[in-house]
Coordinates of C-alpha atoms and ligand atoms in Angstrom, one line a residue:
M788 CA -44.1 -8.0 -17.4
G789 CA -46.3 -7.8 -14.4
G790 CA -49.8 -8.6 -15.8
A791 CA -51.8 -5.4 -16.5
E792 CA -49.5 -4.0 -19.2
Q793 CA -51.2 -5.8 -22.1
D794 CA -54.6 -4.4 -21.0
Y795 CA -53.4 -0.9 -21.1
V796 CA -51.7 -1.4 -24.4
N797 CA -55.0 -2.9 -25.7
E798 CA -56.7 0.2 -24.4
A799 CA -54.5 2.3 -26.6
F800 CA -55.4 0.2 -29.7
E801 CA -59.1 0.1 -28.9
T802 CA -59.3 3.9 -28.5
N803 CA -56.9 4.5 -31.4
W804 CA -54.5 6.5 -29.3
I805 CA -51.5 5.4 -31.2
A806 CA -49.5 8.6 -30.8
P807 CA -46.9 10.3 -28.6
L808 CA -49.7 11.6 -26.3
G809 CA -52.9 10.2 -24.9
P810 CA -54.6 8.8 -21.8
N811 CA -51.8 6.2 -21.0
V812 CA -49.2 9.0 -21.1
N813 CA -51.2 11.1 -18.7
A814 CA -51.9 8.1 -16.4
F815 CA -48.3 6.9 -16.5
E816 CA -47.1 10.4 -15.5
H817 CA -49.7 10.4 -12.7
A818 CA -48.5 7.0 -11.4
I819 CA -44.8 8.2 -11.4
R820 CA -46.0 11.3 -9.6
S821 CA -47.7 9.2 -6.9
Q822 CA -44.4 7.4 -6.4
L823 CA -42.3 10.5 -6.2
G824 CA -44.6 12.8 -4.3
D825 CA -47.0 15.6 -5.1
N826 CA -44.3 18.3 -5.0
V827 CA -42.9 16.8 -8.2
H828 CA -44.0 17.2 -11.8
V829 CA -43.3 14.6 -14.5
A830 CA -42.9 14.6 -18.2
A831 CA -42.8 11.1 -19.9
L832 CA -40.2 11.0 -22.7
S833 CA -38.7 8.6 -25.2
S834 CA -35.6 7.8 -23.1
G835 CA -33.6 8.7 -20.1
T836 CA -30.9 10.2 -22.4
A837 CA -33.5 12.5 -23.9
A838 CA -34.5 13.5 -20.4
I839 CA -30.9 14.4 -19.5
H840 CA -30.6 16.3 -22.8
L841 CA -33.7 18.4 -22.2
G842 CA -32.9 18.7 -18.5
L843 CA -29.5 20.2 -19.1
Q844 CA -31.0 22.6 -21.5
L845 CA -33.7 23.7 -19.0
L846 CA -30.8 24.4 -16.6
G847 CA -29.4 26.7 -19.1
V848 CA -26.4 24.6 -20.3
G849 CA -25.2 25.7 -23.7
H850 CA -22.2 25.9 -25.9
G851 CA -18.9 26.4 -24.0
D852 CA -20.4 25.8 -20.5
E853 CA -18.8 23.4 -18.1
V854 CA -20.9 20.6 -16.5
L855 CA -19.5 18.6 -13.5
C856 CA -20.4 15.0 -13.9
Q857 CA -19.9 11.9 -11.8
S858 CA -17.3 9.9 -13.6
F859 CA -18.4 6.5 -12.3
T860 CA -21.5 6.0 -14.4
F861 CA -22.9 4.9 -17.8
S862 CA -21.9 7.1 -20.8
A863 CA -25.5 8.3 -21.2
S864 CA -25.1 10.4 -18.1
A865 CA -22.6 12.6 -20.0
N866 CA -23.3 12.2 -23.7
P867 CA -26.0 15.0 -23.6
I868 CA -23.3 17.4 -22.3
M869 CA -21.6 16.8 -25.7
Y870 CA -24.9 17.2 -27.7
L871 CA -25.1 20.8 -26.3
G872 CA -21.6 21.7 -27.1
A873 CA -20.7 22.0 -23.4
T874 CA -17.7 20.5 -21.7
P875 CA -17.8 17.7 -19.2
V876 CA -15.6 17.9 -16.1
F877 CA -15.4 14.5 -14.3
V878 CA -15.5 14.0 -10.5
D879 CA -14.6 10.8 -8.8
S880 CA -16.7 8.7 -6.4
E881 CA -16.4 8.1 -2.6
V882 CA -16.3 4.5 -1.2
D883 CA -19.5 4.5 0.9
T884 CA -22.0 4.8 -2.0
W885 CA -19.7 4.6 -5.0
N886 CA -21.2 7.9 -6.1
I887 CA -19.9 11.5 -6.5
S888 CA -17.5 12.5 -3.7
P889 CA -18.5 15.7 -1.8
E890 CA -14.8 16.5 -1.2
L891 CA -13.8 16.1 -4.8
L892 CA -16.9 18.0 -5.9
R893 CA -16.0 21.0 -3.8
K894 CA -12.4 20.8 -5.0
A895 CA -13.6 20.7 -8.6
I896 CA -15.9 23.7 -8.2
E897 CA -13.2 25.8 -6.5
N898 CA -10.8 25.0 -9.2
R899 CA -13.2 25.7 -12.1
I900 CA -14.3 29.0 -10.5
L901 CA -10.6 30.1 -10.5
E902 CA -9.7 28.8 -13.9
K903 CA -12.9 29.1 -16.0
G904 CA -16.0 30.4 -14.0
L905 CA -18.9 28.8 -12.3
P906 CA -19.9 25.4 -13.7
K907 CA -23.4 25.4 -15.1
A908 CA -24.7 22.2 -13.6
I909 CA -23.8 19.1 -11.6
I910 CA -24.8 15.6 -12.7
A911 CA -25.0 13.3 -9.7
V912 CA -26.0 9.6 -10.2
H913 CA -27.6 7.0 -7.9
L914 CA -25.5 4.3 -9.4
Y915 CA -26.8 0.7 -9.3
G916 CA -29.7 2.1 -7.3
M917 CA -27.7 3.3 -4.3
P918 CA -28.5 6.9 -3.4
Y919 CA -25.7 9.4 -3.5
K920 CA -25.0 11.5 -0.4
V921 CA -27.9 13.7 -1.2
D922 CA -27.7 16.2 1.7
E923 CA -24.0 16.7 1.4
I924 CA -24.0 17.1 -2.4
H925 CA -27.0 19.3 -2.5
A926 CA -25.6 21.5 0.3
I927 CA -22.4 22.1 -1.7
A928 CA -24.4 22.8 -4.9
K929 CA -26.6 25.3 -3.0
E930 CA -23.6 27.0 -1.4
Y931 CA -22.2 27.8 -4.9
G932 CA -25.6 28.2 -6.6
I933 CA -25.1 25.4 -9.1
P934 CA -28.2 23.4 -10.0
V935 CA -28.2 19.6 -9.7
L936 CA -29.4 17.2 -12.4
E937 CA -30.2 14.0 -10.5
D938 CA -29.6 11.0 -12.7
S939 CA -32.0 8.5 -11.2
A940 CA -32.1 6.2 -14.2
E941 CA -31.0 3.2 -12.1
A942 CA -32.8 4.2 -8.9
L943 CA -36.5 4.2 -9.3
G944 CA -37.8 2.7 -6.0
S945 CA -34.7 3.7 -4.0
T946 CA -35.1 6.2 -1.2
Y947 CA -32.9 8.5 0.8
M948 CA -34.0 9.4 4.3
D949 CA -37.4 7.9 3.4
K950 CA -37.8 10.2 0.4
P951 CA -37.9 8.8 -3.2
C952 CA -34.9 9.0 -5.5
G953 CA -35.8 10.9 -8.7
A954 CA -37.4 13.8 -6.7
F955 CA -34.3 15.5 -5.2
G956 CA -32.7 17.3 -8.1
D957 CA -33.5 20.7 -9.7
I958 CA -34.1 18.2 -12.5
G959 CA -34.6 14.5 -12.0
V960 CA -34.2 11.8 -14.7
L961 CA -35.7 8.3 -14.8
S962 CA -35.2 5.6 -17.4
F963 CA -37.5 2.8 -18.5
N964 CA -35.1 1.2 -20.9
G965 CA -35.3 -2.6 -21.2
N966 CA -32.5 -3.2 -18.7
K967 CA -33.9 -1.0 -15.9
I968 CA -35.9 -2.0 -12.8
I969 CA -39.1 -1.4 -14.7
T970 CA -39.4 -0.9 -18.4
T971 CA -41.5 0.4 -21.3
S972 CA -39.0 -1.3 -23.6
G973 CA -37.5 2.2 -24.2
G974 CA -38.5 5.3 -22.3
G975 CA -37.7 7.9 -19.7
A976 CA -39.0 10.8 -17.7
L977 CA -38.0 14.2 -16.6
T978 CA -39.0 15.4 -13.2
A979 CA -39.0 18.9 -11.7
K980 CA -40.4 20.8 -8.8
S981 CA -42.2 23.3 -11.0
K982 CA -44.8 22.6 -13.6
T983 CA -43.3 25.5 -15.7
L984 CA -40.2 23.4 -16.2
T985 CA -42.0 20.1 -17.1
D986 CA -44.3 22.1 -19.4
K987 CA -41.2 23.6 -21.1
A988 CA -39.7 20.1 -21.4
I989 CA -42.9 18.8 -23.1
F990 CA -42.9 21.8 -25.4
L991 CA -39.3 21.1 -26.5
A992 CA -40.0 17.4 -26.6
T993 CA -42.9 17.9 -29.1
Q994 CA -41.0 19.9 -31.7
A995 CA -41.4 23.3 -29.9
R996 CA -44.6 24.4 -31.7
D997 CA -45.6 27.9 -30.9
D998 CA -49.2 28.7 -30.2
A999 CA -50.5 29.4 -33.7
P1000 CA -53.0 27.7 -36.1
H1001 CA -50.2 27.0 -38.6
Y1002 CA -46.9 25.3 -37.7
Q1003 CA -44.7 28.0 -36.3
H1004 CA -41.4 27.6 -34.5
S1005 CA -39.3 30.1 -32.5
N1006 CA -37.1 27.4 -30.8
V1007 CA -35.3 24.3 -32.0
G1008 CA -37.4 21.4 -30.9
Y1009 CA -37.0 17.6 -30.4
N1010 CA -39.2 14.6 -31.0
Y1011 CA -38.7 13.2 -27.5
R1012 CA -42.2 12.5 -26.2
M1013 CA -43.3 9.0 -25.0
S1014 CA -45.6 6.9 -27.1
N1015 CA -49.1 6.3 -25.7
V1016 CA -48.6 2.6 -26.5
L1017 CA -45.4 2.3 -24.5
A1018 CA -46.9 4.4 -21.7
G1019 CA -49.5 1.6 -21.4
I1020 CA -46.6 -0.8 -20.6
G1021 CA -45.4 1.8 -18.1
R1022 CA -48.7 2.0 -16.3
G1023 CA -48.7 -1.8 -15.8
Q1024 CA -45.1 -1.7 -14.7
M1025 CA -45.7 1.0 -12.0
E1026 CA -48.1 -1.4 -10.4
V1027 CA -45.3 -4.0 -9.8
L1028 CA -42.5 -1.6 -9.0
Q1029 CA -42.3 -2.5 -5.3
N1030 CA -42.5 -6.1 -6.2
R1031 CA -39.5 -5.7 -8.6
V1032 CA -37.5 -3.8 -5.9
D1033 CA -38.3 -6.7 -3.5
S1034 CA -37.0 -9.2 -6.0
R1035 CA -33.8 -7.3 -6.6
R1036 CA -33.2 -6.8 -2.9
S1037 CA -33.8 -10.5 -2.3
N1038 CA -31.2 -11.4 -5.0
F1039 CA -28.7 -9.2 -3.2
E1040 CA -29.5 -10.8 0.2
Y1041 CA -29.2 -14.3 -1.2
Y1042 CA -25.7 -13.5 -2.6
Q1043 CA -24.8 -11.8 0.6
N1044 CA -25.8 -14.7 2.8
E1045 CA -24.5 -17.4 0.5
L1046 CA -21.1 -15.7 -0.1
A1047 CA -20.7 -14.3 3.5
S1048 CA -18.0 -16.9 4.4
L1049 CA -15.8 -15.9 1.5
K1050 CA -13.3 -13.3 2.6
E1051 CA -12.6 -12.4 -1.0
I1052 CA -16.2 -11.1 -1.6
E1053 CA -17.2 -7.8 -0.3
F1054 CA -20.7 -6.1 -0.6
I1055 CA -21.6 -2.5 -0.3
D1056 CA -23.8 -1.9 2.7
E1057 CA -26.6 0.6 3.0
A1058 CA -25.8 3.4 5.5
E1059 CA -28.5 4.6 7.8
G1060 CA -31.2 6.3 5.8
F1061 CA -30.0 4.8 2.4
Y1062 CA -32.4 2.3 0.8
S1063 CA -31.2 0.9 -2.5
N1064 CA -33.5 -0.8 -5.1
R1065 CA -30.4 -3.1 -5.6
W1066 CA -30.9 -2.8 -9.3
L1067 CA -27.8 -4.8 -9.8
S1068 CA -26.1 -7.0 -7.2
C1069 CA -22.5 -5.9 -7.3
V1070 CA -19.5 -7.4 -5.4
L1071 CA -15.9 -6.3 -4.9
T1072 CA -13.0 -8.7 -5.0
P1073 CA -9.4 -8.2 -3.8
S1074 CA -7.9 -7.8 -7.2
F1075 CA -8.5 -7.6 -11.0
E1076 CA -7.1 -11.1 -11.4
I1077 CA -9.5 -12.6 -8.9
R1078 CA -12.4 -10.6 -10.4
E1079 CA -11.5 -12.0 -13.9
G1080 CA -11.1 -15.5 -12.5
I1081 CA -14.7 -15.3 -11.2
R1082 CA -16.1 -13.7 -14.4
L1083 CA -14.5 -16.2 -16.7
A1084 CA -15.5 -19.2 -14.5
L1085 CA -19.1 -17.9 -14.6
L1086 CA -18.8 -17.5 -18.4
E1087 CA -17.6 -21.0 -18.7
E1088 CA -20.9 -22.1 -17.1
N1089 CA -22.8 -19.8 -19.6
I1090 CA -23.5 -17.3 -16.8
E1091 CA -23.2 -13.7 -17.8
S1092 CA -21.6 -11.2 -15.4
R1093 CA -20.0 -7.8 -16.1
P1094 CA -17.3 -5.6 -14.6
L1095 CA -18.6 -2.4 -13.0
W1096 CA -19.0 0.7 -15.1
K1097 CA -15.8 1.9 -16.7
P1098 CA -15.3 5.4 -15.3
L1099 CA -16.0 8.0 -18.0
H1100 CA -12.7 9.8 -17.5
M1101 CA -11.1 6.5 -18.7
Q1102 CA -13.3 6.2 -21.8
P1103 CA -11.6 7.0 -25.1
I1104 CA -14.3 9.6 -26.0
F1105 CA -14.0 11.5 -22.7
S1106 CA -10.3 11.0 -21.7
Q1107 CA -9.2 14.4 -22.8
Y1108 CA -11.4 16.3 -20.3
K1109 CA -10.6 17.7 -16.9
T1110 CA -10.9 15.3 -14.1
F1111 CA -10.9 15.4 -10.3
V1112 CA -10.2 11.9 -9.3
D1113 CA -8.4 10.0 -6.5
G1114 CA -8.4 6.5 -7.9
T1115 CA -11.6 5.3 -6.3
S1116 CA -13.7 4.6 -9.4
E1117 CA -10.6 3.2 -11.2
D1118 CA -10.2 0.8 -8.3
L1119 CA -13.9 -0.2 -8.3
F1120 CA -13.7 -0.8 -12.0
S1121 CA -10.8 -3.1 -11.7
R1122 CA -12.0 -5.2 -8.8
G1123 CA -15.8 -5.1 -9.1
L1124 CA -18.3 -7.4 -10.7
C1125 CA -22.1 -7.2 -11.4
L1126 CA -23.7 -10.6 -10.8
P1127 CA -26.8 -11.8 -12.5
S1128 CA -29.6 -9.6 -11.1
G1129 CA -32.8 -10.1 -13.0
S1130 CA -36.1 -9.8 -11.2
N1131 CA -37.1 -13.2 -12.5
L1132 CA -34.1 -15.2 -11.3
S1133 CA -35.1 -18.4 -9.5
S1134 CA -33.5 -19.6 -6.3
E1135 CA -31.9 -22.4 -8.5
D1136 CA -30.4 -19.7 -10.7
L1137 CA -29.0 -17.8 -7.7
K1138 CA -27.6 -21.0 -6.2
R1139 CA -25.9 -21.9 -9.5
V1140 CA -24.2 -18.5 -9.6
S1141 CA -23.1 -18.7 -5.9
D1142 CA -21.9 -22.3 -6.2
C1143 CA -19.8 -21.4 -9.2
I1144 CA -18.2 -18.4 -7.3
K1145 CA -17.5 -20.7 -4.3
K1146 CA -15.9 -23.3 -6.5
V1147 CA -13.4 -20.6 -7.8
L1148 CA -12.6 -19.3 -4.4
L1149 CA -12.6 -22.3 -2.1
Ligands
LIG422 C1 -29.8 3.8 -18.5 C2 -29.1 5.0 -18.0 C3 -29.3 6.2 -18.6 C4 -30.0 6.4 -20.0 O1 -31.3 6.0 -20.0 P1 -31.9 5.5 -21.4 O2 -33.4 5.4 -21.1 O3 -31.3 4.2 -21.7 O4 -31.6 6.5 -22.4 C5 -28.7 7.3 -18.1 N1 -28.0 7.2 -16.9 C6 -27.8 6.1 -16.3 C7 -27.0 6.0 -15.1 C8 -28.3 4.9 -16.8 O5 -28.1 3.7 -16.3

């Protein structure tokens, strides 16, 4: 925690706003908006997954529709496609950003138009905080008239061409889960360029109550709004967002400098105009065997590390769906490792991790 969170939470108690609405929710949304820009509207929700669920619905995704989804991501990017009875179609990543490949996206769209019809939405992800190729992906989406849901769950604080991630998509999604760059313990937000859309999201997120003195419902609603207590944590966290980004980036730089001499360790650079929050520090090794050697040596020292996300098209639950892949994410999954990346790592911690990796490789 940064410091002010407890005060805002106390404020909720003192004013008895213990509900999924209240001054902290409004102020938290305002703070997110200040970060993302005035052209963006924000609805604070109970999770990033809830935001994806509502976002897809706002984009008109329903039963039987197809949704193109980046395969190299966390399962929560795609689960809401299933909640809606729609069908995921997975698209592989490119090597520069590890995110959705413009070439394969185009190929997938062309194929689906021929075989099934226009896909209803594209889910693109700024994985590990690295922006996807926003201009290229959005140009393709625009060309075919398909809306983009921008999964920015891992990328609050990242920017692309000096513009903040989370504000690019027809719908944007943020997460404040406990493992993210800032947290409300659990929480999320949906962003959109029109207030009509965020109002609709809030309507659906609060049980879809019609305007009537009694409880009346013409839509299926959800209980997805953020608690005013948790939004208090979020207000405090927004004040230290840049500080958290600086810590994460400094972890990455430390590893990069410390491990520079090892030919077996490769880092992903930021291309011109790409600024990553470096949510997690990830490395690529030459092979699965070397990656496992490092992971197990770290584990031996009681240091947790983890392989990169297993592509969704390889997941048992999603393996039957159509895929447009060229082996990129499968290769990243087999050779890549997320190193300890917390904002509170000390330089001794970072040195311990680096020394352990050096010992394995030297
Ligand atoms: C964490 C995460 C989500 C889901 O967010 P929750 O708040 O945990 O529901 C979605 N997509 C990606 C890429 C994530 O990392």
